[in-house]
PDB file of C-alpha atoms in Angstrom:
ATOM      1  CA  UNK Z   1       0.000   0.000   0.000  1.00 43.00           C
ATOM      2  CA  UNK Z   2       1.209   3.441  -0.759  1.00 43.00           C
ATOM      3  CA  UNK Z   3       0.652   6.650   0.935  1.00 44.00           C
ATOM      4  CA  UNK Z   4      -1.392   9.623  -0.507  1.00 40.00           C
ATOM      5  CA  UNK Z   5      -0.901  13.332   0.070  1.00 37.00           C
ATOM      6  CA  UNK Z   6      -2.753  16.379   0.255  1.00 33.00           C
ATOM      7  CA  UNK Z   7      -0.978  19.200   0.281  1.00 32.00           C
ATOM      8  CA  UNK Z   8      -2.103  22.442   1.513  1.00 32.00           C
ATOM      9  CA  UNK Z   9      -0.071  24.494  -0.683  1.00 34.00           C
ATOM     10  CA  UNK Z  10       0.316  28.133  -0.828  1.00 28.00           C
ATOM     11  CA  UNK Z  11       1.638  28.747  -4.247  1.00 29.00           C
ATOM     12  CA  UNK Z  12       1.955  32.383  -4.537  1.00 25.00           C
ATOM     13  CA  UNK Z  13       2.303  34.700  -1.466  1.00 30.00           C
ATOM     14  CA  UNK Z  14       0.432  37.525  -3.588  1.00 29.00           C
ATOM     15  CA  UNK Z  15      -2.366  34.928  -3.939  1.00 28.00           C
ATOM     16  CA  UNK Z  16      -2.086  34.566   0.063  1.00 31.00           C
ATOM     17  CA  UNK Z  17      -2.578  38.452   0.045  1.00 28.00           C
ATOM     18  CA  UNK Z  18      -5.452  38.739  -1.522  1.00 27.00           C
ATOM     19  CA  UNK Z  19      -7.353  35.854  -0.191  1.00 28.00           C
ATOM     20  CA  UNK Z  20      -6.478  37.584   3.885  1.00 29.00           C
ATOM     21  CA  UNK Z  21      -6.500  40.674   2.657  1.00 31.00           C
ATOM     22  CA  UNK Z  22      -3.449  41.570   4.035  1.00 36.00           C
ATOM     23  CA  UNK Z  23       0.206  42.581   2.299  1.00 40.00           C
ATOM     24  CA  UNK Z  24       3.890  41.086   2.686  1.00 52.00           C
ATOM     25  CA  UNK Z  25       6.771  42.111   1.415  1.00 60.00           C
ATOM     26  CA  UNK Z  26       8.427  38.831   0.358  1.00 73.00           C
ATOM     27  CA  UNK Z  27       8.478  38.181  -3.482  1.00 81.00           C
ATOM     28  CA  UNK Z  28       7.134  34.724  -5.248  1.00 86.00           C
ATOM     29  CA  UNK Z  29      11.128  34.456  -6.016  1.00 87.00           C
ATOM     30  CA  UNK Z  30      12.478  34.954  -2.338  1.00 84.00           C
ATOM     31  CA  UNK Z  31       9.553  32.530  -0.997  1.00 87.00           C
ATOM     32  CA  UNK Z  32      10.648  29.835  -3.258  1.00 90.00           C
ATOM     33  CA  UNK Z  33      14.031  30.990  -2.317  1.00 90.00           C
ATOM     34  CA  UNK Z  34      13.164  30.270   1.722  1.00 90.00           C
ATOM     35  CA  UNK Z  35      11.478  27.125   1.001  1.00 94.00           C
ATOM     36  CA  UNK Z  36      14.272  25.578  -0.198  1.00 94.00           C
ATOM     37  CA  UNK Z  37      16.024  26.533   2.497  1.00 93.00           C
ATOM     38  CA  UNK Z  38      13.284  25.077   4.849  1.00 95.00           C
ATOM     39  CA  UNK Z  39      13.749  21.736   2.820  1.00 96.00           C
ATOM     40  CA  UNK Z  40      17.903  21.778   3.084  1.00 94.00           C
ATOM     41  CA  UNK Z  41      17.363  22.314   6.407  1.00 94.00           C
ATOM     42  CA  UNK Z  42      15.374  18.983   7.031  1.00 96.00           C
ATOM     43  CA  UNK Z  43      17.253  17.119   4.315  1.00 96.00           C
ATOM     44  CA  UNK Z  44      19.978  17.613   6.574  1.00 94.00           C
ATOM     45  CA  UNK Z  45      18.395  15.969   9.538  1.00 95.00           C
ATOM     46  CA  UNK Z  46      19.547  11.850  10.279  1.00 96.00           C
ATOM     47  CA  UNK Z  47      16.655  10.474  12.762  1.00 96.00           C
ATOM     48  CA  UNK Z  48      17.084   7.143  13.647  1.00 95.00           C
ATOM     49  CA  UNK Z  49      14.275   5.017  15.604  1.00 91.00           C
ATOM     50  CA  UNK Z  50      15.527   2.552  18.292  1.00 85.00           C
ATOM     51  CA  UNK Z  51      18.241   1.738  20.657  1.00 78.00           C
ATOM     52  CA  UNK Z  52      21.284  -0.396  20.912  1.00 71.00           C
ATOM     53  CA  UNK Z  53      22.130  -2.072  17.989  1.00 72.00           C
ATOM     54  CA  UNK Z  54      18.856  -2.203  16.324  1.00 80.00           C
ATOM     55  CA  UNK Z  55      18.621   1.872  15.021  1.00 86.00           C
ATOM     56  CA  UNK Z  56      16.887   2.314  11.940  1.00 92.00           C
ATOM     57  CA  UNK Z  57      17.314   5.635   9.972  1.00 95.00           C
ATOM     58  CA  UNK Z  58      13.407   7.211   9.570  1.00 97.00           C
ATOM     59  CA  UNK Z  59      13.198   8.171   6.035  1.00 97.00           C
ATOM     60  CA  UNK Z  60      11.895  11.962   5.097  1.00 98.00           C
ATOM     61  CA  UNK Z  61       9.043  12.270   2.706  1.00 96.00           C
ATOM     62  CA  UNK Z  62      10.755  14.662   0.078  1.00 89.00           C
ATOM     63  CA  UNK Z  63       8.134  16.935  -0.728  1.00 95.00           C
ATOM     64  CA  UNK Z  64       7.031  18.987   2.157  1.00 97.00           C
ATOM     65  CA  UNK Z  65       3.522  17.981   3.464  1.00 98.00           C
ATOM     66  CA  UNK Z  66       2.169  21.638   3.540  1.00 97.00           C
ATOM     67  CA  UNK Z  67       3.093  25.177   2.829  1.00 96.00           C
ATOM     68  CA  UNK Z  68       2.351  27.923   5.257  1.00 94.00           C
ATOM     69  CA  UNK Z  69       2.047  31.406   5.623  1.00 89.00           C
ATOM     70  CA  UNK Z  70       1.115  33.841   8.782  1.00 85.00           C
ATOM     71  CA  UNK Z  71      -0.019  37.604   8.558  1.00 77.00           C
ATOM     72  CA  UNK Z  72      -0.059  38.774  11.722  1.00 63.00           C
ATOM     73  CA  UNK Z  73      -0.307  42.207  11.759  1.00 53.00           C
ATOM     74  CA  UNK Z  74       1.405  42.468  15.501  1.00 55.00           C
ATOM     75  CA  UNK Z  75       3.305  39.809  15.203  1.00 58.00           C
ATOM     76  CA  UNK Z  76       5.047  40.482  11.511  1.00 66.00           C
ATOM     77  CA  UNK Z  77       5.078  37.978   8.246  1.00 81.00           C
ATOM     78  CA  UNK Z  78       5.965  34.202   8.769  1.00 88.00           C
ATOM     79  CA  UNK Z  79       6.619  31.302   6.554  1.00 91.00           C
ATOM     80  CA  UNK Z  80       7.081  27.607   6.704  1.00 95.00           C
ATOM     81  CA  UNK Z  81       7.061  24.433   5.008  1.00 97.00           C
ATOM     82  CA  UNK Z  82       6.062  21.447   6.959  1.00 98.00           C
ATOM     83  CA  UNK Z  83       7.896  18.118   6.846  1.00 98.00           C
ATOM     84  CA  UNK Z  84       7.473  14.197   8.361  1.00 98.00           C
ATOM     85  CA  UNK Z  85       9.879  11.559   8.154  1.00 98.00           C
ATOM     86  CA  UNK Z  86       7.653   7.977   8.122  1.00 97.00           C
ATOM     87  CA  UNK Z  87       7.800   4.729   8.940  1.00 95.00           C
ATOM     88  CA  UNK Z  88       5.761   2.230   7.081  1.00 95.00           C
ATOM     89  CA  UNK Z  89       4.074   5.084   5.349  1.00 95.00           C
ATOM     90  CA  UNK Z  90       3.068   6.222   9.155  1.00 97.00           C
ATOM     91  CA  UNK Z  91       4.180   9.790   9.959  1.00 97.00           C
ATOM     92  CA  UNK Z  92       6.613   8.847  13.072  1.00 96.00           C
ATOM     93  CA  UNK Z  93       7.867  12.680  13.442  1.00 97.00           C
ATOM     94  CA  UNK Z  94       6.338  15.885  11.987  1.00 98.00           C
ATOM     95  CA  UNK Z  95       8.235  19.148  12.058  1.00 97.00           C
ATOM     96  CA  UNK Z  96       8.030  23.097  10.438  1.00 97.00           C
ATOM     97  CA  UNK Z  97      10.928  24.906   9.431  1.00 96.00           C
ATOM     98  CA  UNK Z  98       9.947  28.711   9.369  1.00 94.00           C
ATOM     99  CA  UNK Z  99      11.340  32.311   9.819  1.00 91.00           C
ATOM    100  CA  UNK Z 100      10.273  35.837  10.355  1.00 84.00           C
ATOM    101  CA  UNK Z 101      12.848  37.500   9.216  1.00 72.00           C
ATOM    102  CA  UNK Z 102      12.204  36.875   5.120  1.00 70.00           C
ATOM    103  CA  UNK Z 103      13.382  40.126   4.113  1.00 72.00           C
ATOM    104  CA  UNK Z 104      16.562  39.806   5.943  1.00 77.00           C
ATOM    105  CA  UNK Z 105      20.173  38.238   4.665  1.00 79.00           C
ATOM    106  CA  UNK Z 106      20.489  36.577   7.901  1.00 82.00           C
ATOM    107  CA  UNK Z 107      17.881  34.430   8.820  1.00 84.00           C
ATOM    108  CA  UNK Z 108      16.599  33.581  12.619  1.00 86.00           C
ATOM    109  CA  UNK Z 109      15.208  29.891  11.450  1.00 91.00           C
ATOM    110  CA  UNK Z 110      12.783  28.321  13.953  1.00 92.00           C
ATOM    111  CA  UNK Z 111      12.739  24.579  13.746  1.00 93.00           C
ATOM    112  CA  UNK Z 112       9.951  22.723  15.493  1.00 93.00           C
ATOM    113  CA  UNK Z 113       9.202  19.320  16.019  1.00 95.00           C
ATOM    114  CA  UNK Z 114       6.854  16.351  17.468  1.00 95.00           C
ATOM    115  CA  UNK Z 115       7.293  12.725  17.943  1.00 95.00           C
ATOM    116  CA  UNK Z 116       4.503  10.504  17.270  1.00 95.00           C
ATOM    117  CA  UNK Z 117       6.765   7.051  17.786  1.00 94.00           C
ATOM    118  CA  UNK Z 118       6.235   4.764  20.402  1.00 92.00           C
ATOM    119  CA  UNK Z 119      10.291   3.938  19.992  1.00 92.00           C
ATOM    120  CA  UNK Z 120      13.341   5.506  21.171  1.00 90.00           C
ATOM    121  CA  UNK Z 121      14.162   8.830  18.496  1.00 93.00           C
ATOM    122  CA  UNK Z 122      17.015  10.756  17.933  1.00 92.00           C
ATOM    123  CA  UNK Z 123      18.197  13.361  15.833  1.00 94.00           C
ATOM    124  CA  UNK Z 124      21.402  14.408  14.550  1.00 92.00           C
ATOM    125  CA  UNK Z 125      22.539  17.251  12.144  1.00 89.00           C
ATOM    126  CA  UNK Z 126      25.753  18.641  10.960  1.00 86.00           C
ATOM    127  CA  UNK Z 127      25.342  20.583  14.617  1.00 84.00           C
ATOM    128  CA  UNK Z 128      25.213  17.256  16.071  1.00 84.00           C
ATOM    129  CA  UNK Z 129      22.831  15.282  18.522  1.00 82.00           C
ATOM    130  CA  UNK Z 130      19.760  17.932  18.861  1.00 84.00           C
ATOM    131  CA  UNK Z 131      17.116  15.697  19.955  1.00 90.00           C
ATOM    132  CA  UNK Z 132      16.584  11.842  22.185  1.00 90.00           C
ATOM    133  CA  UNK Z 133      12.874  12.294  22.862  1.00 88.00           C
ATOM    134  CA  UNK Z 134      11.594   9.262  24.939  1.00 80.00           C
ATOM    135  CA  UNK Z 135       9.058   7.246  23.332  1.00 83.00           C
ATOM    136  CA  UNK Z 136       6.079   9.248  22.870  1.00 72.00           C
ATOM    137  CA  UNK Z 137       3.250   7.936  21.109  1.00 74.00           C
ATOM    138  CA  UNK Z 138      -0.383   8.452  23.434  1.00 87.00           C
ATOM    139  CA  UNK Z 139      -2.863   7.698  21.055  1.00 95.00           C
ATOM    140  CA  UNK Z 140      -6.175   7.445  22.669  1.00 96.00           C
ATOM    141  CA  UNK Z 141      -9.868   5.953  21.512  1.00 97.00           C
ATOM    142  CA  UNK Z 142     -12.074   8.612  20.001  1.00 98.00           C
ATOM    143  CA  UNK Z 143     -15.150   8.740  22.300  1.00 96.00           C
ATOM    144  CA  UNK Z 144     -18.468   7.318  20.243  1.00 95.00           C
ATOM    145  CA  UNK Z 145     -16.732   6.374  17.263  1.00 97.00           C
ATOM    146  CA  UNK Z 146     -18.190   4.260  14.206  1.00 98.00           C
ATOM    147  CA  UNK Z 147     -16.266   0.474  13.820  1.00 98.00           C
ATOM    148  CA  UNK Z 148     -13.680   1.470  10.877  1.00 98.00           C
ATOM    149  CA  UNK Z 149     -15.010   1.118   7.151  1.00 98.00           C
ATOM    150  CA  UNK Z 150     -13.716  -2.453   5.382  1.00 96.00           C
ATOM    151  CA  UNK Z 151     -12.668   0.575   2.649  1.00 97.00           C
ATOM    152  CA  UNK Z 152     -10.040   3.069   2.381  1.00 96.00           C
ATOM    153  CA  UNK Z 153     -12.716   4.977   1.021  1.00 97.00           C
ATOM    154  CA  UNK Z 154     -15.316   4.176   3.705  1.00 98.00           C
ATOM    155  CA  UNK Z 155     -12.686   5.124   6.558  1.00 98.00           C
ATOM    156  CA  UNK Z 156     -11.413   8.507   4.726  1.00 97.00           C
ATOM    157  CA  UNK Z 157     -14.932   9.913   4.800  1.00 97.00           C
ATOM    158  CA  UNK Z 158     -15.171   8.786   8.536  1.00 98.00           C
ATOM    159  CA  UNK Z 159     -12.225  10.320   9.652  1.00 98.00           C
ATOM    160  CA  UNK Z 160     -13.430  13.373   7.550  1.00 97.00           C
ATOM    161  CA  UNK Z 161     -16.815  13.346  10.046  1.00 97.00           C
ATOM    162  CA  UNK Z 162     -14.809  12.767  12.559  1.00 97.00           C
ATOM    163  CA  UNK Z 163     -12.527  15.429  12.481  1.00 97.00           C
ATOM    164  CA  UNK Z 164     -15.475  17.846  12.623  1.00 96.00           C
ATOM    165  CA  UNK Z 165     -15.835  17.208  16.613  1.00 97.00           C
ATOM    166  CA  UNK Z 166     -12.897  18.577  17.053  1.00 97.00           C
ATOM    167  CA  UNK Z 167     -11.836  22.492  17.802  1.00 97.00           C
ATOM    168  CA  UNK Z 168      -9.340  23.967  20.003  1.00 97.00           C
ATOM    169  CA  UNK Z 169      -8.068  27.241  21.438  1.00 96.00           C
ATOM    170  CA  UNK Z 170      -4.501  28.851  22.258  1.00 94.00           C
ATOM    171  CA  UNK Z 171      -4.542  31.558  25.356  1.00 89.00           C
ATOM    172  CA  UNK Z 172      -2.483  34.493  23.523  1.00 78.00           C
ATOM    173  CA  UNK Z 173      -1.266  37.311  25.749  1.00 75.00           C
ATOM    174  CA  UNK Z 174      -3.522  36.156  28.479  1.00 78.00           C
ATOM    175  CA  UNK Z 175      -6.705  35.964  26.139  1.00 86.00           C
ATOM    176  CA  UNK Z 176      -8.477  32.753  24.836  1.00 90.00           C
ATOM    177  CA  UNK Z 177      -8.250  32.980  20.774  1.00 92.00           C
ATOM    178  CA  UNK Z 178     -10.644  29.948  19.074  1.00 95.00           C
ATOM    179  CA  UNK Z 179      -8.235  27.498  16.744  1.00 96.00           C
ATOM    180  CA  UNK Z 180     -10.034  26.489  13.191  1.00 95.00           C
ATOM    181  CA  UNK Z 181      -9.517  22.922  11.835  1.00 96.00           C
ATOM    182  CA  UNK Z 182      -8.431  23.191   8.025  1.00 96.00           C
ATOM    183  CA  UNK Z 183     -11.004  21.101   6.116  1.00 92.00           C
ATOM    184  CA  UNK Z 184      -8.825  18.814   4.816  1.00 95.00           C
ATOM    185  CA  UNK Z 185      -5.832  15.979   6.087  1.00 98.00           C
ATOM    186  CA  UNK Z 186      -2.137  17.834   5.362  1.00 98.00           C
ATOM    187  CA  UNK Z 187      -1.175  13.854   4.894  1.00 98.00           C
ATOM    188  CA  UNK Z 188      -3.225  10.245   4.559  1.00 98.00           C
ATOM    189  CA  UNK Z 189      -1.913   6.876   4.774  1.00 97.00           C
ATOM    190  CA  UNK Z 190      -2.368   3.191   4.505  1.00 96.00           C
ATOM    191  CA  UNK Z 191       0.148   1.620   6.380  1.00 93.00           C
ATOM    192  CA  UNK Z 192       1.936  -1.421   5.757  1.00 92.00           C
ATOM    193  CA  UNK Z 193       2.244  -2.118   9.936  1.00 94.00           C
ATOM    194  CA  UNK Z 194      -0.417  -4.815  10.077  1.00 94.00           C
ATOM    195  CA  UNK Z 195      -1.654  -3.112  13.482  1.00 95.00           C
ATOM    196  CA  UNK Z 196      -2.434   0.270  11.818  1.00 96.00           C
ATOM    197  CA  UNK Z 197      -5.241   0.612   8.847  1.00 96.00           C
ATOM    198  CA  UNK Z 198      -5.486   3.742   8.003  1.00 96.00           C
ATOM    199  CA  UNK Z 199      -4.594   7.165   9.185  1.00 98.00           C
ATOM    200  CA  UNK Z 200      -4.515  11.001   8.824  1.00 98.00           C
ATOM    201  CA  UNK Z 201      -3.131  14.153  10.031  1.00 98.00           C
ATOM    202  CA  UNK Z 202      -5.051  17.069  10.223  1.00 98.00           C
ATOM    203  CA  UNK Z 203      -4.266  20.500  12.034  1.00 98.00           C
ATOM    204  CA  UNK Z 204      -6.042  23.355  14.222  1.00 98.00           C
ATOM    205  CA  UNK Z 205      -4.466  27.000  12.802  1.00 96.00           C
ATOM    206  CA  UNK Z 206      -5.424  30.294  14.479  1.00 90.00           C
ATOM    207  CA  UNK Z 207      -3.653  33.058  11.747  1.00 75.00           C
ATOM    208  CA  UNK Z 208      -4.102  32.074   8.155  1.00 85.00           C
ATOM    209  CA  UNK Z 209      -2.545  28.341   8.124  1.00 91.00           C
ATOM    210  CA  UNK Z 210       0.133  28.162  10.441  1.00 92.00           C
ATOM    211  CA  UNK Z 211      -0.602  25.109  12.681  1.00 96.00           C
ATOM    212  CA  UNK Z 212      -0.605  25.046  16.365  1.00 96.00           C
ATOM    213  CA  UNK Z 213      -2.242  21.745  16.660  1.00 97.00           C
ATOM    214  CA  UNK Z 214      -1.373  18.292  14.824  1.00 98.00           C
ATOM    215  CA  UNK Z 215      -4.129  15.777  15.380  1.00 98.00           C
ATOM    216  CA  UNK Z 216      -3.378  12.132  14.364  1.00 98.00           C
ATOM    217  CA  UNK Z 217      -6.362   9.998  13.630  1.00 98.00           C
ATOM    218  CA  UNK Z 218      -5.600   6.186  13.187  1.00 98.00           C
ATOM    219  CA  UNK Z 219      -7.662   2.970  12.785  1.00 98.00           C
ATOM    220  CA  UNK Z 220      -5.960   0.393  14.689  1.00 97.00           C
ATOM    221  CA  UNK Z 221      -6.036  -3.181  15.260  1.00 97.00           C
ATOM    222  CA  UNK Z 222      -7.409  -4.461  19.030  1.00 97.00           C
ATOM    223  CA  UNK Z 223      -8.411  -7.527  20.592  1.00 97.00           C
ATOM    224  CA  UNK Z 224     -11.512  -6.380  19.992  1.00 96.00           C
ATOM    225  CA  UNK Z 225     -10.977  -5.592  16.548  1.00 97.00           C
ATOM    226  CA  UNK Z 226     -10.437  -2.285  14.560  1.00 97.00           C
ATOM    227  CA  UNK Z 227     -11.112   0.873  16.230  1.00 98.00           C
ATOM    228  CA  UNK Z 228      -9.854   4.870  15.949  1.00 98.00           C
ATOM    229  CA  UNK Z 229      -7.884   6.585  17.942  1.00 98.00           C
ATOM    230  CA  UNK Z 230      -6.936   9.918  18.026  1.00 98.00           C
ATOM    231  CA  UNK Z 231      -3.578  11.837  18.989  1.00 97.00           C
ATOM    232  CA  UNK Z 232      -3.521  15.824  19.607  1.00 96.00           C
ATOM    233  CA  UNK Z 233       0.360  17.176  19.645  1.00 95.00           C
ATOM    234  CA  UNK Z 234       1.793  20.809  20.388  1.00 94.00           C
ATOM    235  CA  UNK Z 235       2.749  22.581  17.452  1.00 93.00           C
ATOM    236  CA  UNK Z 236       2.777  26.130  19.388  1.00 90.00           C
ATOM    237  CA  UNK Z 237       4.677  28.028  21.634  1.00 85.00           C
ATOM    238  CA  UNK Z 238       1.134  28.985  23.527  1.00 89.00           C
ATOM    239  CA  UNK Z 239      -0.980  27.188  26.134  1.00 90.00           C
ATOM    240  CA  UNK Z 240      -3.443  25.521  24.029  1.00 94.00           C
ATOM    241  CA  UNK Z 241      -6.660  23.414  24.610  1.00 96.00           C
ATOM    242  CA  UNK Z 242      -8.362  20.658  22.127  1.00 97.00           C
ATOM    243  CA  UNK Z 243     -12.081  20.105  22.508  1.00 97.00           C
ATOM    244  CA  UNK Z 244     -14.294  17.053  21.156  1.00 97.00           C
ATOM    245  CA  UNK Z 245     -17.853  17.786  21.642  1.00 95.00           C
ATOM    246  CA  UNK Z 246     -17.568  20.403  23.302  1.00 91.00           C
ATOM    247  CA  UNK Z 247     -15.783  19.266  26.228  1.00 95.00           C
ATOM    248  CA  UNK Z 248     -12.010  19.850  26.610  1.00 97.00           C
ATOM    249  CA  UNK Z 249     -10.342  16.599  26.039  1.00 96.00           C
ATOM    250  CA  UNK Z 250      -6.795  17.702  26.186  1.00 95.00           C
ATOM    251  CA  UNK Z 251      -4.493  20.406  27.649  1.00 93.00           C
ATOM    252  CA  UNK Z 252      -0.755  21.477  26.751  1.00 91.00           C
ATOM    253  CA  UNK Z 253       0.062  24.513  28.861  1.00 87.00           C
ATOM    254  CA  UNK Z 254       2.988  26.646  28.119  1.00 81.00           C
ATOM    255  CA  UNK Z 255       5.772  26.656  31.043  1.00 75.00           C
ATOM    256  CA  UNK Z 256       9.294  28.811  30.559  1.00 61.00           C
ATOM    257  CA  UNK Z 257       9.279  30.295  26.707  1.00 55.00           C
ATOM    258  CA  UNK Z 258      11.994  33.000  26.847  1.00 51.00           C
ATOM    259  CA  UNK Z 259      13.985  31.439  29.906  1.00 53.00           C
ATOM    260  CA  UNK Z 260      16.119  28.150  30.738  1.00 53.00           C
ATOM    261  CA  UNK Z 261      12.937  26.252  30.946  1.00 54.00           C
ATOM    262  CA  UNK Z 262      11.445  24.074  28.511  1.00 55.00           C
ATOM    263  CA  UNK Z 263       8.718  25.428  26.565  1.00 61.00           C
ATOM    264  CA  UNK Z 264       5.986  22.549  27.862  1.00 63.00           C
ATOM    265  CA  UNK Z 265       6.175  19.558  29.667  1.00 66.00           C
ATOM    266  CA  UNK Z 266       5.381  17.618  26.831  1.00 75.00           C
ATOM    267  CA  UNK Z 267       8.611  15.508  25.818  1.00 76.00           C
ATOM    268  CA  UNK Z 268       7.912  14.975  22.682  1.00 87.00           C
ATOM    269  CA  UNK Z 269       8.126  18.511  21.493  1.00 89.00           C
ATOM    270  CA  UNK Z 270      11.075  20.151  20.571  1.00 88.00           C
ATOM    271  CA  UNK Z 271      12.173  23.792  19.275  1.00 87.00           C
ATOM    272  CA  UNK Z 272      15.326  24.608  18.153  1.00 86.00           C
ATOM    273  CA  UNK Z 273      16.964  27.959  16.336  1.00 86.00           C
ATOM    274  CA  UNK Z 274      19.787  28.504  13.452  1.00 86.00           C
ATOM    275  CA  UNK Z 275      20.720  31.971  12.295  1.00 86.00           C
ATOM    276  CA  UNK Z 276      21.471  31.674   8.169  1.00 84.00           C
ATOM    277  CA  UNK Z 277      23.132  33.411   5.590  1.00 80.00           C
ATOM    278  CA  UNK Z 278      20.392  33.363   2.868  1.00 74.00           C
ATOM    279  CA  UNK Z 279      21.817  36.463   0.481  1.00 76.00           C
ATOM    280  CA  UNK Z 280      18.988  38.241  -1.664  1.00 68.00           C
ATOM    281  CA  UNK Z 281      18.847  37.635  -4.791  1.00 63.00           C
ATOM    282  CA  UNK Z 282      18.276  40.501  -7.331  1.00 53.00           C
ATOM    283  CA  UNK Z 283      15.476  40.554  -9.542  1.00 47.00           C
ATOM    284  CA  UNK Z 284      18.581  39.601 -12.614  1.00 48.00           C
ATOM    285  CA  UNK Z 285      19.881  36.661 -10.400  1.00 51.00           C
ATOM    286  CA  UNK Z 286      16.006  35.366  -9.619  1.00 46.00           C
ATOM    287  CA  UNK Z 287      15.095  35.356 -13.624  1.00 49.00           C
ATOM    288  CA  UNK Z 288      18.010  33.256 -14.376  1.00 50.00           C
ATOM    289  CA  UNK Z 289      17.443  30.586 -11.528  1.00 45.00           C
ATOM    290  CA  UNK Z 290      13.356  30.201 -12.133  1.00 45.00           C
ATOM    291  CA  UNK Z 291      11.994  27.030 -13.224  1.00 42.00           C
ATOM    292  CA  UNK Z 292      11.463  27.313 -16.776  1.00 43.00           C
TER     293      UNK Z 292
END
């Protein structure tokens, strides 16, 4: 079985403008310029799943998952490209690679990851060992759910109704702002692990499409057959809050960000920052290197 994508992609950043109604300064030539960037960046990551003698290297997807773009008028112009590195088609670690400072020849590159394995992870980079998050997958039955669909088909639309119980929030500068859930998976999957059927990631965004919320959504094997579970993981610097029904089903609250202290409690989340030289092209230079 292979995997299938859906990519959120933002293909133009004037497009972006016009559909929010808001302006940025960054040209369709310096975008693609910073997403390939974003891609070295994770092309250059070796995670390997495992201990002892028995590490296995996670493979990254090439193409990045989804494209994203924030215009927050307090908070200035950000851009990212998100990225997972799978095993058996199953999205074991999801992370964005995304800057602020797009206008700059010396990037502040913010690289953020999550851990959806239930092994031992780590990650190396030309910097070294970054990252040895402790086994962290938590994925938990979805309350009420349907018995999975025999078809890929049949358990696609489910996870599709599914997902529509689901909202969240984010407390920003002490005030509760509502999270969205983008209509569609970023990623779908049939995996080749006989325990896992089918599966999906989907995210909650609160300016334009930057995420702040991954949910995973899985049909799994029990002894009681198939059944879905579900998976929320941080993908914000903020406290944030994931409701089904209407009830608040899970809680990540933001601890030290800008001190010694770990951003949350949650293990499986990691942030790390690069500065970059990333020179600016002119418009002479960016004619001669676009795709023909």
């Amino acid at each position: 079985m292979t995997a299938s994508r859906l990519i959120l992609s933002i293909a133009l950043l004037s497009t972006c403008s016009r559909v929010f109604g808001q302006s940025t300064s960054l040209s369709e030539e310096r975008s693609l310029q910073l997403k390939q960037i974003f891609h070295d960046v994770a092309a250059g990551y070796e995670i390997t799943e495992g201990s002892g003698g028995e590490l296995k290297q996670l493979p990254l997807r090439d193409e990045p998952i989804m494209h994203w773009l924030s215009l927050d008028g307090t908070e200035g112009t950000y851009l990212g490209s998100v990225f997972t590195w799978t095993r058996l088609q199953r999205p074991e670690v999801v992370g964005t690679i995304f800057t602020s400072d797009g206008t700059k020849e010396q990037i502040a590159v913010c690289e953020e990851l999550y851990s959806f394995s239930s092994e031992q992870l780590q990650l190396r980079s030309g910097r070294g060992t970054l990252w040895r998050p402790a086994p962290g997958e938590n994925m938990r039955r979805i309350p009420d759910a349907p018995i999975p669909s025999e078809s890929q088909q049949g358990r696609r639309l489910q996870i599709r109704n599914m997902s529509r119980q689901f909202s969240g929030r984010m407390n920003r500068r002490g005030e509760p702002h509502p999270l969205r859930l983008l209509p569609r998976p970023i990623y779908q999957y049939e995996s080749d692990d006989p325990n896992i059927l089918s599966g999906a990631l989907l995210v909650l965004v609160a300016y334009n499409t930057d995420p702040d919320i991954l949910l995973l959504i899985e049909a799994r094997q029990t002894a009681e057959g198939p059944r879905w579970f579900f998976q929320p993981a941080r993908f914000s610097d903020k406290s944030l809050w994931l409701t089904f029904k209407e009830s608040d089903i899970w809680i990540s609250l933001r601890l030290g960000h800008g001190s010694d202290k770990p951003h949350a409690d949650d293990l499986q989340y990691h942030v790390e920052f690069v500065t970059l030289d990333v020179p600016l092209k002119s418009e002479k230079d960016a004619s001669e290197t676009k795709p023909q």
